[in-house]
XYZ file of C-alpha atoms in Angstrom:
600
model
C -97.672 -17.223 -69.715
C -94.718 -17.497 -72.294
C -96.095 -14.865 -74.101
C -95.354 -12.516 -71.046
C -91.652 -14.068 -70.533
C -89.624 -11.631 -73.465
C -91.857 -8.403 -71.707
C -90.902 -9.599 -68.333
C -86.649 -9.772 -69.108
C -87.285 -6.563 -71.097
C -88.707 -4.661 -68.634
C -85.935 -6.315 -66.051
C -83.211 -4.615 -68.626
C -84.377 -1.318 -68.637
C -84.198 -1.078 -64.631
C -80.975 -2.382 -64.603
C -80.063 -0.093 -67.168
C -82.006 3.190 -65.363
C -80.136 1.717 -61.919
C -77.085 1.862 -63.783
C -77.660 4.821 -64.663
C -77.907 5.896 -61.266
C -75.145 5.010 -60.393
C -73.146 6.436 -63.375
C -75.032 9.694 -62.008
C -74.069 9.703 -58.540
C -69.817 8.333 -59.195
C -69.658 11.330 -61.744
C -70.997 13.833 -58.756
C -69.011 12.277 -55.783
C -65.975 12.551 -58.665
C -66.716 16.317 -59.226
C -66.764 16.701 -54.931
C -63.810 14.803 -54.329
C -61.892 15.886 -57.283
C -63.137 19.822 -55.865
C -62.339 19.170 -52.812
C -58.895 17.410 -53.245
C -57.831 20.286 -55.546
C -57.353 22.235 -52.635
C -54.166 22.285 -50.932
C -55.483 23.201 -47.068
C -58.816 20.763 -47.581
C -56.402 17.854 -48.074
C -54.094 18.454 -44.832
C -57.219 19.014 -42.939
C -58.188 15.992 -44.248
C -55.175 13.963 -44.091
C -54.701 15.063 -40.363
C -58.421 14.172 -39.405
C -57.472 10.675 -40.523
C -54.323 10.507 -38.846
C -56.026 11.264 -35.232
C -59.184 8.654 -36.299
C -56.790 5.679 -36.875
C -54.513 6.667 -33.840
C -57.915 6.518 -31.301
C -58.963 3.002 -32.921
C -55.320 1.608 -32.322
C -55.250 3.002 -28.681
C -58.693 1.748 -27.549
C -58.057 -1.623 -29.577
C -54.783 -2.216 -27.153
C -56.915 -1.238 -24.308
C -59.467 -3.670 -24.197
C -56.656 -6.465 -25.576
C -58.240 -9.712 -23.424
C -55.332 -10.864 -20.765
C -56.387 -14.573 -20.653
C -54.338 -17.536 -18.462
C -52.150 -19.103 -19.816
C -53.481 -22.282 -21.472
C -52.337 -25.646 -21.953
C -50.780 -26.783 -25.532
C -51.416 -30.506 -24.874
C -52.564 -32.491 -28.167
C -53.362 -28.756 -29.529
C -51.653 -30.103 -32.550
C -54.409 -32.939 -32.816
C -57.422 -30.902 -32.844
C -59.581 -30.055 -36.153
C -60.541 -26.603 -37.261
C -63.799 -27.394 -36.654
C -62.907 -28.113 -32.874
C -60.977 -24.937 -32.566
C -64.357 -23.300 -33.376
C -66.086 -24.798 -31.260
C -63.918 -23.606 -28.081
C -64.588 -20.095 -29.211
C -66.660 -18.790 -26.359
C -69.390 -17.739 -29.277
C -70.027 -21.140 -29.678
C -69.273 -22.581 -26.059
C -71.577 -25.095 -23.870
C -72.214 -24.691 -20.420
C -69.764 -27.148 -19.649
C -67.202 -25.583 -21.685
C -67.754 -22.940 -19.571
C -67.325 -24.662 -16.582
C -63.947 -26.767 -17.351
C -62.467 -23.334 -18.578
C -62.773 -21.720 -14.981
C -61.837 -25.059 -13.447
C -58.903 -24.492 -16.003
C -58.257 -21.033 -14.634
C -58.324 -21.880 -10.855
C -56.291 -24.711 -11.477
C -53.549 -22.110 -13.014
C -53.871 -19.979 -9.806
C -53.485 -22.641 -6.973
C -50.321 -22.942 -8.855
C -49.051 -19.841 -9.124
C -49.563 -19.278 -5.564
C -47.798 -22.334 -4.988
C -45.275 -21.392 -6.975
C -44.605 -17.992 -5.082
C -45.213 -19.294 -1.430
C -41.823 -20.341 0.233
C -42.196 -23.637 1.644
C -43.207 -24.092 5.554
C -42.380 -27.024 7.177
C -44.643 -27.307 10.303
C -43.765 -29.787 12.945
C -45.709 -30.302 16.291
C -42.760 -31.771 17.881
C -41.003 -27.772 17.878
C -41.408 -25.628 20.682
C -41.147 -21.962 19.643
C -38.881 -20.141 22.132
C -38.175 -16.981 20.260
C -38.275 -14.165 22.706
C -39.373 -10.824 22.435
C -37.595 -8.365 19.988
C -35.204 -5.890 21.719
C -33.832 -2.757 20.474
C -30.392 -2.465 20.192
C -28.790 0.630 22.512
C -25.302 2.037 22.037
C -24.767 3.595 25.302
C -22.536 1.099 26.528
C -20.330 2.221 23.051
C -20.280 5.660 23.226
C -21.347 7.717 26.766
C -22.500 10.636 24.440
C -24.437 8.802 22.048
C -27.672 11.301 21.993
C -26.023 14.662 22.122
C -23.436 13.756 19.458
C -23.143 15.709 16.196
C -23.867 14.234 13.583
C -21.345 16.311 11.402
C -17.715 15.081 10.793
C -15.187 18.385 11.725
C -13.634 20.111 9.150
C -10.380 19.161 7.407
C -7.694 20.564 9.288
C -4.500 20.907 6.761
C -2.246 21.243 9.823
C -3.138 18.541 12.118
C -0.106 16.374 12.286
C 2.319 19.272 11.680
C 4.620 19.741 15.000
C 2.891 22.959 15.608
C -0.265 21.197 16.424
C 1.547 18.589 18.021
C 3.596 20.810 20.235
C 1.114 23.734 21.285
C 0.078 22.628 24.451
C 2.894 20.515 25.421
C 5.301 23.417 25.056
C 2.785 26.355 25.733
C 3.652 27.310 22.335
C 2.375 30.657 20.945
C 0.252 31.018 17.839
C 3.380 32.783 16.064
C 5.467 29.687 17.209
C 2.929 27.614 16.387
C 2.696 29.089 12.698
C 6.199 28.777 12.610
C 6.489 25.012 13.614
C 3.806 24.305 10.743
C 5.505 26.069 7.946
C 6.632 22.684 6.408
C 5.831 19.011 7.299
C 8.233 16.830 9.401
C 10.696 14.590 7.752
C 10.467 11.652 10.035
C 14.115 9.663 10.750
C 15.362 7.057 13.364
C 16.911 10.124 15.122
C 13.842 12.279 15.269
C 11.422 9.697 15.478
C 12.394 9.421 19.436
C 10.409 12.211 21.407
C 12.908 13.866 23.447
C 15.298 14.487 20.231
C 12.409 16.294 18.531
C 11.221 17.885 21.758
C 14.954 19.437 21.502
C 15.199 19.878 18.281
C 11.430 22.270 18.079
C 12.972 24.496 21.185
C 15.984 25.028 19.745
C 14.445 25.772 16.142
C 11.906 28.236 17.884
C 15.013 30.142 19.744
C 16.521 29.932 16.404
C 13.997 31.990 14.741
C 13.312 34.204 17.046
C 17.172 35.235 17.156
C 17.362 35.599 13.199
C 14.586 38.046 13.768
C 16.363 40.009 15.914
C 19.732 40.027 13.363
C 17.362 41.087 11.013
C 15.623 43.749 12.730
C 19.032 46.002 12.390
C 18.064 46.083 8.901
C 14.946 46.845 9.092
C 13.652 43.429 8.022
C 12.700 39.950 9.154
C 12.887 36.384 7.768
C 9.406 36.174 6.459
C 10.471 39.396 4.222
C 13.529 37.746 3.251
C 11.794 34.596 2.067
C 9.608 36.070 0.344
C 11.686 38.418 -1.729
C 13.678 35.095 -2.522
C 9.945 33.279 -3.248
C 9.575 36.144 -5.910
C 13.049 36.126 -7.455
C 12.331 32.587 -7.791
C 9.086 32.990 -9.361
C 10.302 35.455 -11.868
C 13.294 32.911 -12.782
C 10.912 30.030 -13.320
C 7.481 32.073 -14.889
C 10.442 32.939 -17.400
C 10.986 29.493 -18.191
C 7.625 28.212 -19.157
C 4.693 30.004 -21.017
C 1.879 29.401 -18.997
C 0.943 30.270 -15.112
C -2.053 30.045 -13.545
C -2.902 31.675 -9.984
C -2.491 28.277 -8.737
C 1.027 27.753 -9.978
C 2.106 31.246 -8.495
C 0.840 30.432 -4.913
C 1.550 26.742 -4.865
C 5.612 27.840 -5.821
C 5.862 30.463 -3.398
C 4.490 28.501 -0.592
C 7.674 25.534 -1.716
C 9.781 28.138 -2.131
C 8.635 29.129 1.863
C 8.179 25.323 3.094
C 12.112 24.547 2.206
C 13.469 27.662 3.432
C 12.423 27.003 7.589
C 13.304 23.041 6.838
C 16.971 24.006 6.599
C 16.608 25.999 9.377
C 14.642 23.117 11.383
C 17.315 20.338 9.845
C 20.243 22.796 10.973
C 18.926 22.402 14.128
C 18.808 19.035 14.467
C 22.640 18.679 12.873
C 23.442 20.854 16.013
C 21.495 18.565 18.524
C 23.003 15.168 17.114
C 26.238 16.462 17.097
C 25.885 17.635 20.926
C 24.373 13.998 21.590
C 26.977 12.000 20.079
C 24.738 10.436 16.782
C 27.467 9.590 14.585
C 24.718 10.222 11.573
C 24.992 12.751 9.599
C 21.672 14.959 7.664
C 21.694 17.207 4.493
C 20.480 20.213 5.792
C 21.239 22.982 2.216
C 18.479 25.022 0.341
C 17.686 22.591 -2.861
C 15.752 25.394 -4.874
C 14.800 24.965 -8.609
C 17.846 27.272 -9.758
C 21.969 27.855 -8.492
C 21.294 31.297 -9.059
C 18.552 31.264 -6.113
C 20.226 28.797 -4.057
C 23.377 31.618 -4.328
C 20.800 34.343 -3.289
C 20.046 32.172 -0.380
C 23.090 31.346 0.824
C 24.493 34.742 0.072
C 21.155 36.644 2.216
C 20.151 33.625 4.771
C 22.825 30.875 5.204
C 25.317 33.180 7.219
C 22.452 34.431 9.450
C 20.611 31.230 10.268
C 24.342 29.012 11.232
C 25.199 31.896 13.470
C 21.617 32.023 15.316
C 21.412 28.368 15.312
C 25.216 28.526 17.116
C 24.464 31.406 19.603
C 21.776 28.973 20.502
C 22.944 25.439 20.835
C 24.983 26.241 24.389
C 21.054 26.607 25.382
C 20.538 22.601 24.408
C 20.072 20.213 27.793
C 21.084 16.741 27.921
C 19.133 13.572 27.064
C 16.817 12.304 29.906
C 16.879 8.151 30.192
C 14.362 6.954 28.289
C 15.825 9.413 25.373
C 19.740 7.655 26.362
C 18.177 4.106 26.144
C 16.793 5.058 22.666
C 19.654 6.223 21.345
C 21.972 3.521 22.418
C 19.590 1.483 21.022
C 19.703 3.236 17.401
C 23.277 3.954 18.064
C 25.335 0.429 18.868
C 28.996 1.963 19.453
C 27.883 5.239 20.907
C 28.635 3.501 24.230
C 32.344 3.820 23.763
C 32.686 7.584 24.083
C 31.141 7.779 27.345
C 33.343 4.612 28.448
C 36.043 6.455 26.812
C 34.950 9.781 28.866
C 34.854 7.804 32.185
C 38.212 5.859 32.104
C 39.949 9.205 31.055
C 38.598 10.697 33.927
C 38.509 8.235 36.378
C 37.608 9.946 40.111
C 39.714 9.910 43.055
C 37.111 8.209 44.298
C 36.689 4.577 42.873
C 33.787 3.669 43.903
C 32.368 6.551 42.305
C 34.112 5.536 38.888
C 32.400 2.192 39.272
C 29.062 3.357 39.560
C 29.141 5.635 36.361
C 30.291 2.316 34.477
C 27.578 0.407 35.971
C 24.822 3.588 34.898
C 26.186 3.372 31.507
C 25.367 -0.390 31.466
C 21.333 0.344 32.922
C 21.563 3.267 29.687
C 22.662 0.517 27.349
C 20.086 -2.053 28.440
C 18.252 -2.303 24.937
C 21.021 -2.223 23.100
C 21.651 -5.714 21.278
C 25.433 -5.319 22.192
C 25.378 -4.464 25.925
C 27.397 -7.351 27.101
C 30.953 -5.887 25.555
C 30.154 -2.264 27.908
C 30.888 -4.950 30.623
C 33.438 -6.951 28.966
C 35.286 -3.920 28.764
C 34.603 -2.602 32.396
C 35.709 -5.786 33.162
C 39.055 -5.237 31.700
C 39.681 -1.753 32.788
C 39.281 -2.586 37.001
C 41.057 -5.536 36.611
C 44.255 -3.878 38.083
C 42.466 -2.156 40.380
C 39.282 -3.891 41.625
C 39.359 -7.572 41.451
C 36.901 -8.170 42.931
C 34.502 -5.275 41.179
C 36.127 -6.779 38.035
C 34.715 -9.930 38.411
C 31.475 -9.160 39.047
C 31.561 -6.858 35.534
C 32.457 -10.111 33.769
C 29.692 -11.984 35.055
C 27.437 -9.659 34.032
C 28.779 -9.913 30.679
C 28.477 -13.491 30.714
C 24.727 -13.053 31.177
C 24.084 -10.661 28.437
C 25.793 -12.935 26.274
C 23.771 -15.841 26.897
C 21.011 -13.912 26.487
C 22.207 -12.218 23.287
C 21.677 -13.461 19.689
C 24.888 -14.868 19.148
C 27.307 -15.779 22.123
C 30.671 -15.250 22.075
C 32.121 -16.154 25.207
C 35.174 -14.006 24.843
C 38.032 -15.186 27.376
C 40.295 -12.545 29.814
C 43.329 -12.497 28.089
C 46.387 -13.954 30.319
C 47.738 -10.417 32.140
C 44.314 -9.971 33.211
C 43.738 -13.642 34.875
C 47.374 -13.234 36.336
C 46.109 -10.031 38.381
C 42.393 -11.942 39.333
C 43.688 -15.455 40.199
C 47.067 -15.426 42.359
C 45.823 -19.204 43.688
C 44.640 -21.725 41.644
C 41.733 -22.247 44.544
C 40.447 -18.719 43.547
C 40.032 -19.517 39.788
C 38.387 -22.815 40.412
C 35.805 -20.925 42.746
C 35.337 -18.476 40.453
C 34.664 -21.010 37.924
C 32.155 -22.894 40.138
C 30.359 -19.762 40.261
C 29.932 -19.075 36.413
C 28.820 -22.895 35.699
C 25.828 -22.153 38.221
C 24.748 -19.024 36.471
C 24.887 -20.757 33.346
C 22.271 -23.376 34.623
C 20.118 -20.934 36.947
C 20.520 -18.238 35.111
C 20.694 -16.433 38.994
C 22.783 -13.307 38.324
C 22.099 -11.886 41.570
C 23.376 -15.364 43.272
C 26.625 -15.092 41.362
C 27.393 -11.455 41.968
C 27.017 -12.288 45.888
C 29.054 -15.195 45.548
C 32.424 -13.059 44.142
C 33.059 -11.919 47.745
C 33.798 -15.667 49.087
C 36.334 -15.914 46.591
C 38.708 -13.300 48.236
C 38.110 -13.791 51.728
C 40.841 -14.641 53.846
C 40.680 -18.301 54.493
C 41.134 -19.315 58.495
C 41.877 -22.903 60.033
C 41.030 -23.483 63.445
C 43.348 -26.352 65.280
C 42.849 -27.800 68.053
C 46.251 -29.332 69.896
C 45.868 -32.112 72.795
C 49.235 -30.993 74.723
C 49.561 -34.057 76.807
C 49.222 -36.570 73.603
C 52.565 -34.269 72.469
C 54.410 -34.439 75.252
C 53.189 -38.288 75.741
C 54.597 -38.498 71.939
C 57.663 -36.721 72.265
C 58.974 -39.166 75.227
C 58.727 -41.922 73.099
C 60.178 -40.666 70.014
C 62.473 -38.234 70.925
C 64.716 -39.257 68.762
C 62.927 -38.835 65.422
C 61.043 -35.413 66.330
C 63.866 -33.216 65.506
C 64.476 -35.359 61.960
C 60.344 -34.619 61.637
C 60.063 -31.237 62.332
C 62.850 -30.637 59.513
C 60.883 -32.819 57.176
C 56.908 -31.112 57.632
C 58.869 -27.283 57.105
C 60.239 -28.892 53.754
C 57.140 -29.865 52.193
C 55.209 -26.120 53.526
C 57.710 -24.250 51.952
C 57.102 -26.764 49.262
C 53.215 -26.185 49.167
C 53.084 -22.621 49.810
C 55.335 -22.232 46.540
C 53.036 -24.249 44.778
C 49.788 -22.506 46.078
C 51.662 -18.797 45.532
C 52.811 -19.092 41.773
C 50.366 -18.938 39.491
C 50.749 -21.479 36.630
C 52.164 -19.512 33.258
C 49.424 -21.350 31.216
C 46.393 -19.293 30.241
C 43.095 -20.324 32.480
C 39.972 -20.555 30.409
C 36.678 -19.988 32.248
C 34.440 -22.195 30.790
C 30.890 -21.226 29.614
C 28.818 -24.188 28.826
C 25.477 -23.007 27.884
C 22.592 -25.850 28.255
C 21.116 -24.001 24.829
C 22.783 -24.317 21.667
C 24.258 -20.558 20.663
C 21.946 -18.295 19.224
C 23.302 -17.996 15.486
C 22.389 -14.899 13.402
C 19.962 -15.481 10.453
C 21.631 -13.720 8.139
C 20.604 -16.551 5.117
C 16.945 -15.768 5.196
C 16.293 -12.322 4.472
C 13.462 -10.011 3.469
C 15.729 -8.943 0.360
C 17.154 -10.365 -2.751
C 21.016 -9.936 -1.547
C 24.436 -11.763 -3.585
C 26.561 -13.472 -1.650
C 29.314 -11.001 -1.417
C 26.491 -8.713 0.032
C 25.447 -11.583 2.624
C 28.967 -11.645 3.777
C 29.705 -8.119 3.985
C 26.111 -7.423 6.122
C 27.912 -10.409 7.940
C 31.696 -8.256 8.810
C 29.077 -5.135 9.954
C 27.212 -7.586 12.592
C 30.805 -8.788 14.021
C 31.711 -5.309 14.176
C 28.982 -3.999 15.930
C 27.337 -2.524 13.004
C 30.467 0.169 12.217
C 33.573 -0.448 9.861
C 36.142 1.838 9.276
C 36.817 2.582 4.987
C 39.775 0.219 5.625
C 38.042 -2.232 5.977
C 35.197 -2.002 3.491
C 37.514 -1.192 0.799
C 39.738 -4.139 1.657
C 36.653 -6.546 1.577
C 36.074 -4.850 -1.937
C 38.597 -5.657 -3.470
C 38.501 -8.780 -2.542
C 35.626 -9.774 -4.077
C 36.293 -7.587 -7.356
C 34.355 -4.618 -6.758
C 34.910 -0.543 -5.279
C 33.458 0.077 -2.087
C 30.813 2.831 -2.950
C 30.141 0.124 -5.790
C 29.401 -2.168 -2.937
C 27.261 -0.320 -0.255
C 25.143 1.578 -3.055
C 24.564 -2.061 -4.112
C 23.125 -2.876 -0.629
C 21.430 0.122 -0.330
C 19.530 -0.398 -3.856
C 18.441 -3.973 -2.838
C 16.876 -2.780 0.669
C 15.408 0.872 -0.633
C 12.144 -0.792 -1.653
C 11.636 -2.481 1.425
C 13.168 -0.047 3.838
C 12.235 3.511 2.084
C 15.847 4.541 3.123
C 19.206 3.171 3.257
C 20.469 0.607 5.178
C 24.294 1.436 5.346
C 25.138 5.063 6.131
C 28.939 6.679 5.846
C 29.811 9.005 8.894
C 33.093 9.742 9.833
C 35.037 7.223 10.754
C 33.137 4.469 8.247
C 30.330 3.492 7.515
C 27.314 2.409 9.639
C 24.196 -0.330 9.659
C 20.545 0.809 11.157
C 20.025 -1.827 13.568
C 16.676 -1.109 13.828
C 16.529 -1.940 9.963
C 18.934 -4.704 9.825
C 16.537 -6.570 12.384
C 13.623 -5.586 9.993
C 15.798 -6.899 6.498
C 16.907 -10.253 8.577
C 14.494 -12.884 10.605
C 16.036 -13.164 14.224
């Protein structure tokens, strides 16, 4: 057998040498293919891209059957062996491996579903009482509910314009309608109140329509005229800048149009304050973007607009109440022309004279300074009503107390001369004003003036035979009596005729302190020089004359436009608009903004 071993490992040589071989045979052919086939340029991109879509499919279906197993716990995972780790491979798990996994997994899903559930706290002891749902109906909201649109309207660019406003109230046509609409209202404490702008629309409307007619003798109307001025401004301006787009052109002409009928609207109203006595005055010129224009209007429009808006104004009515009341409430001193008015032109008949004062009290009832109308009605029937007189000043004592601040301001000495001739009547009289201080019963007082004047009558009863019994027995001493008893009458009757030279002050002592004005707390960030100049325009009924302003000025170191602009500076953020105003005789507070600037 050893003899066979060298044959053996010989012949095991050569086949590893003819496998080798082999081998060598088949590398040097598969080198020939793939060196053939990789020598050509389209055979390797076909290649490379059949490659490209093989390895894409094995990554897709790899992600696609990706197990999605629980969550599992970590707990001494750290501890375990290699070995163990194996083992839990489900290759090489037991049955009961098997069987603590899925207790593993439903132990994972009770808690995830306990997890997610809210909590429900059931309790045998609660009684559920929830009723039936009901649906919710909107009939008792709106009555048309079902048929209503379901669509907002379209935006109407004229809504609140005063053509809209007016149309029906006015039976307005749609010309005057267009016209009314031309330019948006500048709102103001005069035109705010409805019967001034009622007044102020018909007059603008007559207005118009009596330019048109100056116009038609030359053969042209106001809309031509404004817009040949509209294009002469256009040219001025387009020459100006570089650049104008459709928009620009349109947008300027329809300014150009807008400012034009708001002089004629704001001549109007000059012509309706002035014929209702509004001290305050309104700009009411063509502010275009060039003199030259404004020339061109004044020159072609300005003459023809003042003398329609004059041929017109004798066509203005007067001021119903409620409009009066409004005013006089704006207005604090517009009182004293109609006073004025009435005591110049006082009627034969007095009685009739007293009721227009007593009207032009009811017309000033909401304004803060009624009481001084009847102070000063007060004052002007003293010498000819006394008794009318009185009853004027008790009505100013009750719109004093009742004011803000009461004055209390005394008759002066004349006047109680010509009221009182007996001391008796004064004391009365004074009787009478301490109860309406306390009761606060004006109609009480005012019936109580006519006692004060009666005549004043003593019934005397004489027992004749006690006399004569008397003047038996002292006959002697009747005579020396009789002289004594016409001594002291004479001596009485002086006193009781004579009033005493010493002014009488009527006393008026009000149970409430006096209402002081708050002029220290204010809306606005005012000096003290400011403070007390606000505070000379509230004693003076909200009107100073330039006198006086420029007098307080200087006292304090400053000019008097210096001073209001001040003012007006401090209260323009607040107020959007001045407070102090210059007319002609002064200047002038809004009340209506004082009371907003100032806590009562």
């Amino acid at each position: 057998m050893a003899s066979f071993a060298p044959i053996l490992m010989l012949q095991e040589v050569r086949g590893l040498e003819s496998r080798a071989m082999h081998w060598k045979t088949r590398l040097a052919i598969y080198h020939n293919y793939f060196y053939i086939r990789f020598a050509n340029p389209q055979t390797m991109t076909f290649f490379i891209i059949i490659l490209g879509i093989v390895i894409f499919y094995l990554i897709v279906k790899t992600d696609k059957q990706a197990p999605s197993n629980p969550p599992t716990s970590n707990i001494n995972s750290s501890h375990r062996t290699g070995r163990q780790t194996e083992a839990e491979s489900p290759r090489y798990m037991t049955t009961q491996d098997v069987r603590a996994q899925r207790a593993k997994m439903a132990s994972w899903s009770d808690l995830e579903k306990t997890v997610n559930k809210p909590t429900v706290f059931q309790d045998e002891t609660i009684i559920e009482v929830s009723p039936d749902p009901v649906r919710i109906s909107y009939e008792n909201y709106y009555a048309d509910f079902e048929s209503r649109s379901v669509y907002t309207p379209a935006y109407d660019a004229d809504e609140y314009k005063l053509g809209k406003k007016y149309k029906e109230k006015l039976a307005l046509t749609k010309q005057e309608v267009g016209w009314l609409n031309k330019f948006w209202n500048d709102a103001n404490v005069f035109n705010s109140i409805e019967g001034c702008e009622t007044e102020i629309v018909k007059l603008y409307i007559a207005s118009i329509k009596k330019i048109n007619s100056f116009l038609k003798k030359e053969a042209s109307t106001l809309s031509r005229e404004i817009e040949a001025i509209a294009q002469k401004s256009l040219e001025f301006q387009k020459s100006q800048t570089t650049y104008w787009t459709d928009y620009d052109v349109r947008n300027h002409k329809e300014s150009v149009e807008k400012e034009a009928y708001q002089v004629i609207y704001k001549r109007c109203e000059s012509v309706v304050r002035d014929q209702w006595n509004h001290k305050r005055k309104i700009q009411a010129e063509f502010y275009p973007y060039s003199p030259e224009i404004k020339a061109l209007f004044d020159e072609r429009l300005a003459v023809v607009i003042d003398d329609a808006v004059k041929k017109c104004s004798p066509h203005v009515g007067e001021p119903d109440d409620l409009t009066e009341i409004a005013l006089n409430e704006t207005g604090t001193g517009r009182w004293k022309i109609y006073f004025e008015a009435i005591t110049k032109n006082q009627l034969a008949d007095e009685n009739e004279t007293i009721s227009q004062l007593y009207r032009l009290g009811e017309l000033n009832s909401k304004n803060p300074h009624v009481e001084h109308v009847f102070y000063e009605a007060s004052k002007f029937l003293a010498t000819r009503n006394k008794a009318e007189s009185l009853r004027f000043y008790l009505h100013y004592i009750w719109h004093d107390l009742n004011s803000k601040q009461v004055d209390s301001k005394q008759l002066n000495k004349t006047i109680q001369k010509r009221l009182f001739s007996k001391q008796q009547e004064f004391e009365q009289f004074q009787s009478i004003v301490d109860e309406l201080v306390n009761t606060k019963d004006l109609q009480k007082a005012l019936t109580g003036v006519s006692s004060i004047y009666a005549p004043k009558r003593r019934s005397i009863a004489i027992d004749i035979s006690a006399v004569q019994l008397v003047e038996k027995q002292h006959a002697g001493t009747v005579s020396i009596l009789s002289q004594y008893l016409r001594d002291e009458n004479e001596l009485v009757s002086d006193n009781l005729e004579s009033p005493t030279d010493d002014e009488l002050i009527i006393v008026v002592d009000s149970a409430s302190p006096p209402a002081e004005s708050n002029v220290e707390e204010s809306a606005v960030n005012l000096s003290a020089v400011q403070r007390q100049c606000l505070q000379l325009f509230e004693s003076e009924e909200f009107s100073v004359e330039f006198d006086k302003i420029e007098s307080f000025a200087k006292q304090n170191g400053l000019f008097k436009n210096q001073l209001i602009d001040g003012i007006n500076d401090q209260c323009m953020e607040l107020l959007d608009d001045v407070l102090i105003e210059e007319n002609e005789e002064g200047f002038e507070v809004n009340v209506n903004y004082y009371k907003k600037i100032f806590a009562a």
